[in-house]
mmCIF file of C-alpha atoms and ligand atoms in Angstrom:
data_model
loop_
_atom_site.group_PDB
_atom_site.id
_atom_site.type_symbol
_atom_site.label_atom_id
_atom_site.label_comp_id
_atom_site.label_asym_id
_atom_site.label_seq_id
_atom_site.Cartn_x
_atom_site.Cartn_y
_atom_site.Cartn_z
ATOM 1 C CA MET T 1 -0.174 -0.064 -0.079
ATOM 2 C CA SER T 2 1.856 3.385 -0.569
ATOM 3 C CA ARG T 3 0.110 7.006 -0.538
ATOM 4 C CA PHE T 4 0.276 7.337 -4.133
ATOM 5 C CA TRP T 5 -2.239 4.316 -5.156
ATOM 6 C CA SER T 6 -5.294 5.015 -6.374
ATOM 7 C CA ARG T 7 -8.358 3.607 -3.920
ATOM 8 C CA LEU T 8 -9.126 1.518 -7.232
ATOM 9 C CA THR T 9 -5.860 -0.030 -7.136
ATOM 10 C CA HIS T 10 -5.479 -0.169 -3.156
ATOM 11 C CA ASP T 11 -8.958 -2.682 -3.891
ATOM 12 C CA LEU T 12 -7.608 -4.471 -6.190
ATOM 13 C CA ARG T 13 -7.245 -8.630 -5.689
ATOM 14 C CA PRO T 14 -5.302 -9.279 -9.240
ATOM 15 C CA TYR T 15 -5.334 -12.798 -10.348
ATOM 16 C CA VAL T 16 -2.278 -15.123 -9.486
ATOM 17 C CA PRO T 17 -1.002 -16.994 -12.554
ATOM 18 C CA GLY T 18 0.192 -20.443 -12.471
ATOM 19 C CA GLU T 19 4.135 -20.320 -12.110
ATOM 20 C CA GLN T 20 7.050 -20.201 -14.658
ATOM 21 C CA PRO T 21 9.499 -21.565 -12.384
ATOM 22 C CA HIS T 22 13.339 -22.320 -13.838
ATOM 23 C CA MET T 23 14.621 -25.779 -12.626
ATOM 24 C CA ALA T 24 16.356 -28.462 -14.430
ATOM 25 C CA GLU T 25 14.297 -31.431 -15.730
ATOM 26 C CA LEU T 26 11.140 -29.859 -14.830
ATOM 27 C CA VAL T 27 7.780 -31.521 -15.728
ATOM 28 C CA LYS T 28 5.398 -28.179 -16.047
ATOM 29 C CA LEU T 29 2.307 -29.483 -15.708
ATOM 30 C CA ASN T 30 0.343 -26.929 -13.846
ATOM 31 C CA THR T 31 -0.868 -23.739 -16.692
ATOM 32 C CA ASN T 32 -2.385 -25.849 -19.438
ATOM 33 C CA GLU T 33 0.342 -25.299 -22.482
ATOM 34 C CA SER T 34 0.641 -27.173 -25.299
ATOM 35 C CA PRO T 35 3.607 -30.152 -24.674
ATOM 36 C CA PHE T 36 4.393 -29.450 -28.719
ATOM 37 C CA GLY T 37 5.614 -26.169 -30.534
ATOM 38 C CA PRO T 38 3.356 -24.712 -32.742
ATOM 39 C CA SER T 39 3.224 -25.617 -36.358
ATOM 40 C CA PRO T 40 6.450 -24.630 -38.578
ATOM 41 C CA ARG T 41 4.601 -22.212 -40.870
ATOM 42 C CA VAL T 42 4.185 -20.274 -37.637
ATOM 43 C CA LEU T 43 7.519 -19.883 -36.823
ATOM 44 C CA GLU T 44 8.380 -19.176 -40.429
ATOM 45 C CA ALA T 45 5.372 -16.782 -40.702
ATOM 46 C CA ILE T 46 7.301 -14.813 -37.415
ATOM 47 C CA ARG T 47 10.618 -15.006 -38.736
ATOM 48 C CA ALA T 48 9.370 -13.242 -41.932
ATOM 49 C CA GLU T 49 8.093 -10.142 -39.679
ATOM 50 C CA ALA T 50 11.289 -9.893 -37.855
ATOM 51 C CA ALA T 51 12.168 -7.320 -40.407
ATOM 52 C CA GLU T 52 12.867 -3.678 -41.089
ATOM 53 C CA THR T 53 8.732 -3.254 -40.902
ATOM 54 C CA LEU T 54 8.754 -3.557 -37.329
ATOM 55 C CA ARG T 55 9.619 0.399 -37.438
ATOM 56 C CA LEU T 56 5.586 0.640 -38.673
ATOM 57 C CA TYR T 57 2.453 0.499 -36.159
ATOM 58 C CA PRO T 58 0.696 -2.952 -36.756
ATOM 59 C CA ASP T 59 -2.696 -3.152 -38.808
ATOM 60 C CA PRO T 60 -4.827 -1.675 -35.732
ATOM 61 C CA GLN T 61 -7.986 -3.612 -36.579
ATOM 62 C CA ALA T 62 -5.778 -6.745 -37.591
ATOM 63 C CA THR T 63 -8.009 -7.140 -40.736
ATOM 64 C CA ALA T 64 -6.430 -9.627 -42.667
ATOM 65 C CA LEU T 65 -6.352 -11.718 -39.149
ATOM 66 C CA ARG T 66 -9.875 -11.253 -38.613
ATOM 67 C CA ALA T 67 -10.398 -12.318 -42.266
ATOM 68 C CA ALA T 68 -8.676 -15.138 -42.159
ATOM 69 C CA LEU T 69 -10.914 -16.366 -38.796
ATOM 70 C CA ALA T 70 -14.146 -15.357 -40.381
ATOM 71 C CA ALA T 71 -13.354 -17.652 -43.435
ATOM 72 C CA TYR T 72 -12.113 -20.478 -41.025
ATOM 73 C CA HIS T 73 -15.205 -20.151 -38.349
ATOM 74 C CA ARG T 74 -17.827 -19.589 -41.358
ATOM 75 C CA VAL T 75 -18.636 -16.023 -40.274
ATOM 76 C CA ARG T 76 -18.608 -12.458 -41.661
ATOM 77 C CA LEU T 77 -15.660 -9.834 -40.494
ATOM 78 C CA GLU T 78 -17.897 -7.687 -38.652
ATOM 79 C CA GLN T 79 -18.369 -10.827 -36.221
ATOM 80 C CA VAL T 80 -14.797 -10.909 -35.048
ATOM 81 C CA PHE T 81 -12.920 -9.132 -32.201
ATOM 82 C CA VAL T 82 -8.832 -10.046 -31.585
ATOM 83 C CA GLY T 83 -7.027 -9.358 -28.874
ATOM 84 C CA ASN T 84 -3.907 -9.564 -26.901
ATOM 85 C CA GLY T 85 -4.894 -13.044 -25.543
ATOM 86 C CA SER T 86 -7.795 -14.305 -24.608
ATOM 87 C CA ASP T 87 -7.506 -12.846 -21.173
ATOM 88 C CA GLU T 88 -7.883 -9.457 -22.668
ATOM 89 C CA VAL T 89 -10.753 -10.272 -24.850
ATOM 90 C CA LEU T 90 -12.462 -11.122 -21.859
ATOM 91 C CA ALA T 91 -11.400 -7.802 -19.871
ATOM 92 C CA HIS T 92 -12.812 -6.195 -23.065
ATOM 93 C CA ALA T 93 -16.253 -7.982 -22.688
ATOM 94 C CA PHE T 94 -16.405 -7.602 -18.967
ATOM 95 C CA ALA T 95 -16.519 -3.876 -19.106
ATOM 96 C CA ALA T 96 -18.133 -3.698 -22.916
ATOM 97 C CA LEU T 97 -21.169 -5.766 -22.127
ATOM 98 C CA LEU T 98 -21.231 -7.861 -18.593
ATOM 99 C CA LYS T 99 -21.898 -4.651 -16.200
ATOM 100 C CA HIS T 100 -25.493 -4.321 -15.820
ATOM 101 C CA ASP T 101 -28.373 -3.251 -12.945
ATOM 102 C CA ALA T 102 -28.912 -7.445 -12.102
ATOM 103 C CA PRO T 103 -26.163 -9.707 -11.152
ATOM 104 C CA LEU T 104 -23.479 -11.380 -13.684
ATOM 105 C CA LEU T 105 -23.815 -15.075 -13.265
ATOM 106 C CA PHE T 106 -20.859 -17.212 -13.386
ATOM 107 C CA PRO T 107 -20.209 -21.209 -11.804
ATOM 108 C CA ASP T 108 -19.358 -20.718 -8.254
ATOM 109 C CA ILE T 109 -16.001 -23.012 -9.665
ATOM 110 C CA THR T 110 -14.850 -21.664 -12.815
ATOM 111 C CA TYR T 111 -11.841 -19.542 -14.213
ATOM 112 C CA SER T 112 -10.422 -17.370 -11.183
ATOM 113 C CA PHE T 113 -10.279 -14.603 -13.393
ATOM 114 C CA TYR T 114 -13.867 -13.686 -13.952
ATOM 115 C CA PRO T 115 -14.074 -12.213 -9.790
ATOM 116 C CA VAL T 116 -10.953 -10.452 -10.352
ATOM 117 C CA TYR T 117 -12.812 -8.477 -13.489
ATOM 118 C CA CYS T 118 -15.822 -8.041 -11.661
ATOM 119 C CA ARG T 119 -13.350 -6.085 -8.587
ATOM 120 C CA LEU T 120 -11.260 -3.930 -11.609
ATOM 121 C CA PHE T 121 -14.693 -3.103 -13.151
ATOM 122 C CA ASP T 122 -16.694 -2.794 -10.523
ATOM 123 C CA ILE T 123 -19.604 -5.247 -11.677
ATOM 124 C CA ALA T 124 -21.771 -6.740 -9.725
ATOM 125 C CA TYR T 125 -22.050 -10.950 -9.873
ATOM 126 C CA GLU T 126 -23.435 -14.199 -8.150
ATOM 127 C CA ALA T 127 -21.484 -17.457 -8.161
ATOM 128 C CA VAL T 128 -24.110 -20.413 -9.355
ATOM 129 C CA PRO T 129 -22.847 -23.279 -7.426
ATOM 130 C CA LEU T 130 -21.825 -26.219 -9.502
ATOM 131 C CA ASP T 131 -24.208 -29.498 -8.527
ATOM 132 C CA GLU T 132 -22.919 -32.486 -6.493
ATOM 133 C CA ALA T 133 -20.525 -33.901 -9.694
ATOM 134 C CA LEU T 134 -19.337 -30.375 -10.199
ATOM 135 C CA GLN T 135 -21.279 -30.077 -13.707
ATOM 136 C CA ILE T 136 -23.067 -26.710 -14.374
ATOM 137 C CA ARG T 137 -26.700 -26.963 -14.277
ATOM 138 C CA VAL T 138 -28.056 -24.515 -17.056
ATOM 139 C CA ALA T 139 -32.000 -24.873 -14.937
ATOM 140 C CA ASP T 140 -29.649 -23.181 -11.697
ATOM 141 C CA TYR T 141 -29.152 -19.609 -13.960
ATOM 142 C CA ARG T 142 -32.845 -19.298 -13.503
ATOM 143 C CA ARG T 143 -32.623 -16.278 -11.787
ATOM 144 C CA PRO T 144 -32.567 -12.531 -12.869
ATOM 145 C CA ALA T 145 -29.140 -11.798 -14.702
ATOM 146 C CA GLY T 146 -27.794 -8.717 -16.220
ATOM 147 C CA ALA T 147 -25.353 -10.918 -18.088
ATOM 148 C CA ILE T 148 -23.790 -14.880 -17.736
ATOM 149 C CA ILE T 149 -20.554 -15.743 -18.695
ATOM 150 C CA VAL T 150 -19.795 -19.516 -18.225
ATOM 151 C CA PRO T 151 -16.435 -21.413 -20.029
ATOM 152 C CA ASN T 152 -17.339 -24.655 -21.976
ATOM 153 C CA PRO T 153 -15.412 -26.757 -21.446
ATOM 154 C CA ASN T 154 -15.815 -25.366 -17.461
ATOM 155 C CA ALA T 155 -12.063 -24.744 -16.036
ATOM 156 C CA PRO T 156 -10.708 -25.880 -13.609
ATOM 157 C CA THR T 157 -13.048 -29.572 -13.829
ATOM 158 C CA GLY T 158 -12.581 -30.067 -18.120
ATOM 159 C CA LEU T 159 -16.745 -30.988 -18.162
ATOM 160 C CA ALA T 160 -18.394 -29.542 -20.590
ATOM 161 C CA LEU T 161 -22.024 -28.891 -21.471
ATOM 162 C CA SER T 162 -23.234 -29.874 -25.042
ATOM 163 C CA ARG T 163 -24.298 -27.008 -27.896
ATOM 164 C CA GLY T 164 -28.159 -28.011 -27.099
ATOM 165 C CA ALA T 165 -27.457 -27.040 -23.141
ATOM 166 C CA ILE T 166 -25.780 -23.920 -24.617
ATOM 167 C CA ALA T 167 -28.379 -23.069 -26.753
ATOM 168 C CA THR T 168 -31.238 -23.698 -23.856
ATOM 169 C CA LEU T 169 -29.175 -21.208 -21.517
ATOM 170 C CA LEU T 170 -29.031 -18.366 -24.076
ATOM 171 C CA GLU T 171 -33.059 -19.017 -24.900
ATOM 172 C CA GLU T 172 -33.799 -18.524 -21.342
ATOM 173 C CA HIS T 173 -31.972 -15.198 -21.270
ATOM 174 C CA PRO T 174 -32.905 -13.607 -24.448
ATOM 175 C CA ASP T 175 -32.145 -10.607 -22.673
ATOM 176 C CA ALA T 176 -28.383 -10.840 -21.463
ATOM 177 C CA PRO T 177 -25.683 -11.169 -23.015
ATOM 178 C CA VAL T 178 -23.507 -14.627 -22.556
ATOM 179 C CA VAL T 179 -19.971 -15.001 -22.814
ATOM 180 C CA ILE T 180 -19.192 -18.764 -23.556
ATOM 181 C CA ASP T 181 -15.347 -18.760 -22.896
ATOM 182 C CA GLU T 182 -14.558 -21.843 -25.012
ATOM 183 C CA ALA T 183 -10.283 -21.543 -24.118
ATOM 184 C CA TYR T 184 -10.606 -25.554 -24.349
ATOM 185 C CA VAL T 185 -13.135 -25.999 -26.929
ATOM 186 C CA ASP T 186 -11.055 -27.700 -29.506
ATOM 187 C CA PHE T 187 -10.128 -30.899 -27.439
ATOM 188 C CA GLY T 188 -13.586 -32.380 -27.343
ATOM 189 C CA ALA T 189 -16.436 -30.305 -26.415
ATOM 190 C CA GLU T 190 -18.832 -28.707 -29.556
ATOM 191 C CA THR T 191 -18.471 -25.133 -30.095
ATOM 192 C CA ALA T 192 -21.399 -22.758 -29.727
ATOM 193 C CA ILE T 193 -19.919 -20.698 -32.987
ATOM 194 C CA PRO T 194 -22.977 -21.919 -34.898
ATOM 195 C CA LEU T 195 -25.320 -20.675 -32.603
ATOM 196 C CA VAL T 196 -24.240 -17.136 -33.295
ATOM 197 C CA GLU T 197 -26.504 -16.695 -36.352
ATOM 198 C CA SER T 198 -29.301 -17.243 -34.557
ATOM 199 C CA HIS T 199 -28.602 -15.949 -31.366
ATOM 200 C CA PRO T 200 -27.823 -12.079 -31.042
ATOM 201 C CA ASN T 201 -26.826 -12.392 -27.664
ATOM 202 C CA LEU T 202 -24.369 -14.680 -27.918
ATOM 203 C CA LEU T 203 -20.523 -14.046 -27.786
ATOM 204 C CA VAL T 204 -17.821 -17.338 -28.137
ATOM 205 C CA VAL T 205 -14.389 -16.377 -26.892
ATOM 206 C CA HIS T 206 -11.856 -18.457 -28.205
ATOM 207 C CA THR T 207 -7.432 -18.529 -27.420
ATOM 208 C CA MET T 208 -5.029 -19.943 -29.977
ATOM 209 C CA SER T 209 -2.783 -20.183 -26.366
ATOM 210 C CA LYS T 210 -3.387 -24.235 -25.565
ATOM 211 C CA SER T 211 -4.758 -25.769 -29.189
ATOM 212 C CA ARG T 212 -2.585 -24.010 -31.232
ATOM 213 C CA ALA T 213 0.417 -24.242 -28.600
ATOM 214 C CA LEU T 214 0.781 -20.231 -28.990
ATOM 215 C CA ALA T 215 0.605 -18.684 -25.391
ATOM 216 C CA GLY T 216 3.631 -16.954 -25.761
ATOM 217 C CA LEU T 217 2.324 -15.205 -29.133
ATOM 218 C CA ARG T 218 -0.787 -13.770 -26.867
ATOM 219 C CA VAL T 219 -3.582 -13.896 -29.324
ATOM 220 C CA GLY T 220 -7.178 -14.346 -28.507
ATOM 221 C CA TYR T 221 -10.503 -13.617 -30.053
ATOM 222 C CA ALA T 222 -14.779 -13.799 -29.980
ATOM 223 C CA ILE T 223 -17.430 -14.376 -32.151
ATOM 224 C CA GLY T 224 -20.860 -12.771 -32.142
ATOM 225 C CA ASP T 225 -23.296 -10.455 -33.295
ATOM 226 C CA ARG T 226 -21.682 -7.416 -34.781
ATOM 227 C CA ASP T 227 -23.636 -5.240 -32.477
ATOM 228 C CA LEU T 228 -21.364 -7.116 -29.321
ATOM 229 C CA ILE T 229 -18.320 -6.934 -31.507
ATOM 230 C CA GLU T 230 -19.081 -3.090 -32.185
ATOM 231 C CA ALA T 231 -18.767 -2.690 -28.158
ATOM 232 C CA LEU T 232 -15.576 -4.398 -27.999
ATOM 233 C CA THR T 233 -14.126 -2.811 -30.055
ATOM 234 C CA ARG T 234 -15.319 0.501 -28.844
ATOM 235 C CA VAL T 235 -13.660 -0.411 -25.462
ATOM 236 C CA LYS T 236 -10.415 -1.944 -27.333
ATOM 237 C CA ASP T 237 -10.151 1.618 -29.215
ATOM 238 C CA SER T 238 -10.385 3.456 -25.510
ATOM 239 C CA PHE T 239 -7.876 1.588 -23.991
ATOM 240 C CA ASN T 240 -5.136 0.120 -26.471
ATOM 241 C CA SER T 241 -5.205 0.780 -30.274
ATOM 242 C CA TYR T 242 -2.844 -1.893 -31.332
ATOM 243 C CA PRO T 243 -3.226 -4.918 -28.749
ATOM 244 C CA LEU T 244 -1.663 -7.567 -31.538
ATOM 245 C CA GLY T 245 1.672 -6.798 -32.764
ATOM 246 C CA ARG T 246 2.758 -7.654 -36.666
ATOM 247 C CA PRO T 247 4.676 -11.279 -35.656
ATOM 248 C CA ALA T 248 1.536 -12.377 -33.712
ATOM 249 C CA GLN T 249 -0.642 -11.426 -36.396
ATOM 250 C CA ALA T 250 1.277 -13.137 -39.048
ATOM 251 C CA GLY T 251 1.882 -16.077 -36.806
ATOM 252 C CA ALA T 252 -1.845 -16.293 -35.894
ATOM 253 C CA ILE T 253 -2.899 -16.167 -39.569
ATOM 254 C CA ALA T 254 -0.212 -19.035 -40.456
ATOM 255 C CA SER T 255 -1.755 -21.515 -37.198
ATOM 256 C CA LEU T 256 -5.186 -20.948 -38.893
ATOM 257 C CA GLU T 257 -3.218 -22.498 -42.539
ATOM 258 C CA ASP T 258 -1.928 -25.337 -41.214
ATOM 259 C CA GLU T 259 -5.041 -27.292 -40.259
ATOM 260 C CA ALA T 260 -3.497 -30.610 -40.577
ATOM 261 C CA TYR T 261 -1.438 -29.478 -38.080
ATOM 262 C CA PHE T 262 -3.440 -28.638 -35.749
ATOM 263 C CA GLN T 263 -5.937 -31.466 -36.129
ATOM 264 C CA GLN T 264 -2.907 -33.791 -35.513
ATOM 265 C CA SER T 265 -1.950 -32.111 -32.183
ATOM 266 C CA CYS T 266 -5.382 -31.571 -30.763
ATOM 267 C CA ALA T 267 -5.844 -35.380 -31.056
ATOM 268 C CA ARG T 268 -2.050 -36.393 -29.104
ATOM 269 C CA VAL T 269 -3.634 -34.804 -26.597
ATOM 270 C CA ILE T 270 -6.494 -35.938 -26.236
ATOM 271 C CA GLU T 271 -4.863 -39.435 -26.678
ATOM 272 C CA GLY T 272 -2.285 -38.600 -23.880
ATOM 273 C CA ARG T 273 -5.217 -37.567 -21.813
ATOM 274 C CA GLU T 274 -6.951 -40.929 -21.897
ATOM 275 C CA ARG T 275 -3.468 -42.391 -21.313
ATOM 276 C CA LEU T 276 -3.387 -40.252 -18.802
ATOM 277 C CA SER T 277 -6.666 -40.606 -17.209
ATOM 278 C CA ARG T 278 -6.381 -44.424 -17.220
ATOM 279 C CA GLY T 279 -3.475 -44.210 -15.248
ATOM 280 C CA LEU T 280 -4.449 -42.467 -12.973
ATOM 281 C CA VAL T 281 -7.408 -44.208 -12.293
ATOM 282 C CA ARG T 282 -5.069 -47.106 -11.668
ATOM 283 C CA LEU T 283 -3.555 -45.649 -8.638
ATOM 284 C CA GLY T 284 -6.563 -44.878 -7.286
ATOM 285 C CA PHE T 285 -7.990 -41.601 -8.170
ATOM 286 C CA GLU T 286 -11.112 -40.161 -9.146
ATOM 287 C CA VAL T 287 -10.992 -38.376 -12.451
ATOM 288 C CA LEU T 288 -13.333 -36.267 -13.841
ATOM 289 C CA PRO T 289 -14.382 -36.843 -17.192
ATOM 290 C CA SER T 290 -12.338 -34.320 -19.526
ATOM 291 C CA SER T 291 -13.245 -31.979 -22.554
ATOM 292 C CA ALA T 292 -10.240 -30.037 -22.136
ATOM 293 C CA ASN T 293 -6.042 -30.599 -22.267
ATOM 294 C CA PHE T 294 -6.162 -31.121 -18.488
ATOM 295 C CA VAL T 295 -7.672 -33.786 -15.925
ATOM 296 C CA PHE T 296 -9.509 -32.430 -12.332
ATOM 297 C CA VAL T 297 -8.461 -35.565 -10.393
ATOM 298 C CA ARG T 298 -8.441 -36.451 -6.522
ATOM 299 C CA HIS T 299 -7.436 -39.496 -4.884
ATOM 300 C CA PRO T 300 -9.611 -40.624 -1.673
ATOM 301 C CA ALA T 301 -7.076 -40.871 0.542
ATOM 302 C CA HIS T 302 -4.538 -38.423 0.051
ATOM 303 C CA GLU T 303 -5.274 -34.248 0.357
ATOM 304 C CA GLY T 304 -4.755 -32.167 -2.680
ATOM 305 C CA ALA T 305 -2.146 -29.745 -1.241
ATOM 306 C CA ALA T 306 -0.138 -32.429 0.289
ATOM 307 C CA LEU T 307 -0.051 -34.292 -3.124
ATOM 308 C CA ALA T 308 1.025 -31.319 -5.134
ATOM 309 C CA ALA T 309 3.990 -30.881 -2.766
ATOM 310 C CA ALA T 310 5.156 -34.458 -3.020
ATOM 311 C CA LEU T 311 5.097 -34.112 -7.029
ATOM 312 C CA ARG T 312 7.263 -30.747 -6.831
ATOM 313 C CA GLN T 313 9.705 -32.389 -4.471
ATOM 314 C CA GLN T 314 10.341 -34.585 -7.855
ATOM 315 C CA ALA T 315 10.198 -31.409 -10.216
ATOM 316 C CA VAL T 316 6.532 -32.633 -11.142
ATOM 317 C CA ILE T 317 4.416 -29.351 -10.820
ATOM 318 C CA VAL T 318 0.550 -29.364 -11.051
ATOM 319 C CA ARG T 319 -1.976 -26.428 -9.916
ATOM 320 C CA HIS T 320 -3.454 -27.183 -6.544
ATOM 321 C CA PHE T 321 -6.509 -24.696 -5.613
ATOM 322 C CA SER T 322 -7.116 -24.256 -2.126
ATOM 323 C CA ALA T 323 -10.728 -23.135 -2.749
ATOM 324 C CA PRO T 324 -13.692 -24.984 -0.667
ATOM 325 C CA ARG T 325 -15.109 -28.307 -2.164
ATOM 326 C CA ILE T 326 -12.086 -28.483 -4.855
ATOM 327 C CA SER T 327 -9.255 -28.272 -2.278
ATOM 328 C CA ASP T 328 -8.815 -31.961 -2.643
ATOM 329 C CA TYR T 329 -8.427 -32.065 -6.310
ATOM 330 C CA LEU T 330 -4.650 -32.121 -8.820
ATOM 331 C CA ARG T 331 -5.390 -30.060 -11.847
ATOM 332 C CA ILE T 332 -2.819 -31.940 -14.232
ATOM 333 C CA THR T 333 -1.854 -30.629 -17.829
ATOM 334 C CA VAL T 334 -1.825 -33.109 -20.295
ATOM 335 C CA GLY T 335 1.874 -33.576 -21.382
ATOM 336 C CA THR T 336 3.813 -35.388 -23.784
ATOM 337 C CA ASP T 337 4.142 -38.899 -23.439
ATOM 338 C CA GLY T 338 7.180 -39.114 -21.310
ATOM 339 C CA GLN T 339 6.000 -36.118 -19.204
ATOM 340 C CA ILE T 340 2.862 -38.310 -18.445
ATOM 341 C CA ASP T 341 5.228 -41.290 -17.683
ATOM 342 C CA ARG T 342 7.139 -39.267 -15.292
ATOM 343 C CA LEU T 343 4.074 -38.002 -13.794
ATOM 344 C CA LEU T 344 2.537 -41.369 -13.270
ATOM 345 C CA SER T 345 5.389 -42.883 -11.774
ATOM 346 C CA ALA T 346 5.909 -39.968 -9.209
ATOM 347 C CA VAL T 347 2.517 -40.199 -8.069
ATOM 348 C CA SER T 348 3.012 -43.938 -8.243
ATOM 349 C CA ASP T 349 6.344 -43.505 -5.666
ATOM 350 C CA ILE T 350 4.090 -41.054 -3.307
ATOM 351 C CA LEU T 351 1.591 -43.275 -3.191
ATOM 352 C CA GLY T 352 4.381 -46.370 -1.813
ATOM 353 C CA SER T 353 2.347 -48.636 -4.535
ATOM 354 C CA GLY T 354 4.817 -49.907 -6.866
ATOM 355 C CA PRO T 355 5.746 -48.865 -10.374
ATOM 356 C CA THR T 356 2.793 -48.777 -13.116
ATOM 357 C CA THR T 357 3.356 -49.665 -16.281
ATOM 358 C CA PRO T 358 0.973 -47.079 -17.995
ATOM 359 C CA SER T 359 -0.842 -48.747 -21.298
HETATM 360 N N1 PMP J 1 -10.515 -18.599 -20.043
HETATM 361 C C1 PMP J 1 -9.583 -19.322 -19.218
HETATM 362 C C2 PMP J 1 -10.781 -20.488 -19.438
HETATM 363 C C3 PMP J 1 -8.937 -20.149 -18.980
HETATM 364 O O1 PMP J 1 -7.935 -20.928 -18.496
HETATM 365 C C4 PMP J 1 -7.575 -19.461 -19.867
HETATM 366 C C5 PMP J 1 -5.891 -19.664 -19.790
HETATM 367 N N2 PMP J 1 -5.639 -19.153 -18.193
HETATM 368 C C6 PMP J 1 -8.002 -18.168 -20.453
HETATM 369 C C7 PMP J 1 -9.280 -17.826 -20.559
HETATM 370 C C8 PMP J 1 -7.024 -17.176 -20.817
HETATM 371 O O2 PMP J 1 -6.231 -17.906 -21.968
HETATM 372 P P1 PMP J 1 -5.134 -16.500 -23.007
HETATM 373 O O3 PMP J 1 -4.796 -15.012 -22.237
HETATM 374 O O4 PMP J 1 -3.763 -17.339 -22.904
HETATM 375 O O5 PMP J 1 -5.691 -16.615 -24.241
#
């Protein structure tokens, strides 16, 4: 606290991102990054941008990237917004669309950035409890709502809703903006993008950080009715005209152009997730059925915090949340085959059940 701080700064409770430690031989399974690199075409495109043209500002509207996204998702250019990571897109959505007299609704267990934005933008919200199986129940959202935001799949559970359930949510709240945060959708859930055409209250947010292995490039985007996109653009142009640099715009376009690489890396992550899940079940864990690039698990005989600390001793980093209801769980990112083996053998050592031979 400093006497130079504004009242707003004093009252903030910033989001705490997963750590990025620098340890030798580290198995880093705590921030849902891709275990595989991006498409070689992305690296080529970025290298080509490392040129004299860097002295020039990038296109503030990122028109070429937005056009590529519009073609990829079969929507119109005016239905696409891009930002510096989906966190920035979400921040603009909170400011532009989610502040109303009635409260913003989101699940009680969800992406922990949402309440942080509520504080920053002074948005009243209500956390809607997940059911006993840690599922989102759409019927529980039948209450006064100024707006709704739901990740699908949810984080950190990895559990997904069907497109039909999202359509029900939209139809039950025709007068409220509904944001579906699809950061992990490419790993097996159904995207709500086809609902955009018939639902003017829907904004779908995507990131290139996970399934496109570009967390370090910072590219996120939103797809929705042109009115919603215009609202985001108004906020963006009141904050930072150039959120995406030239390398980011070029790299993101190149990623969209390499569909085969994208499909193959998603499939490899899904295979890894199933193998990791089977290995953990064999070690006695309960594993929630994940549609994401991580699994959310607990062991009936071991506390989450203790397991996370013991894994750290073996240079395996996973994410543990101390929030009520989920403090027994660990969120483990799907790694390479080698990292999955290291994780399983470390867990097996810790549980004292001898070595396992994952299939
Ligand atoms: N939404 C969810 C649900 C997330 O877990 C994350 C990653 N922390 C993000 C959005 C933001 O990702 P990025 O800013 O890298 O696009």
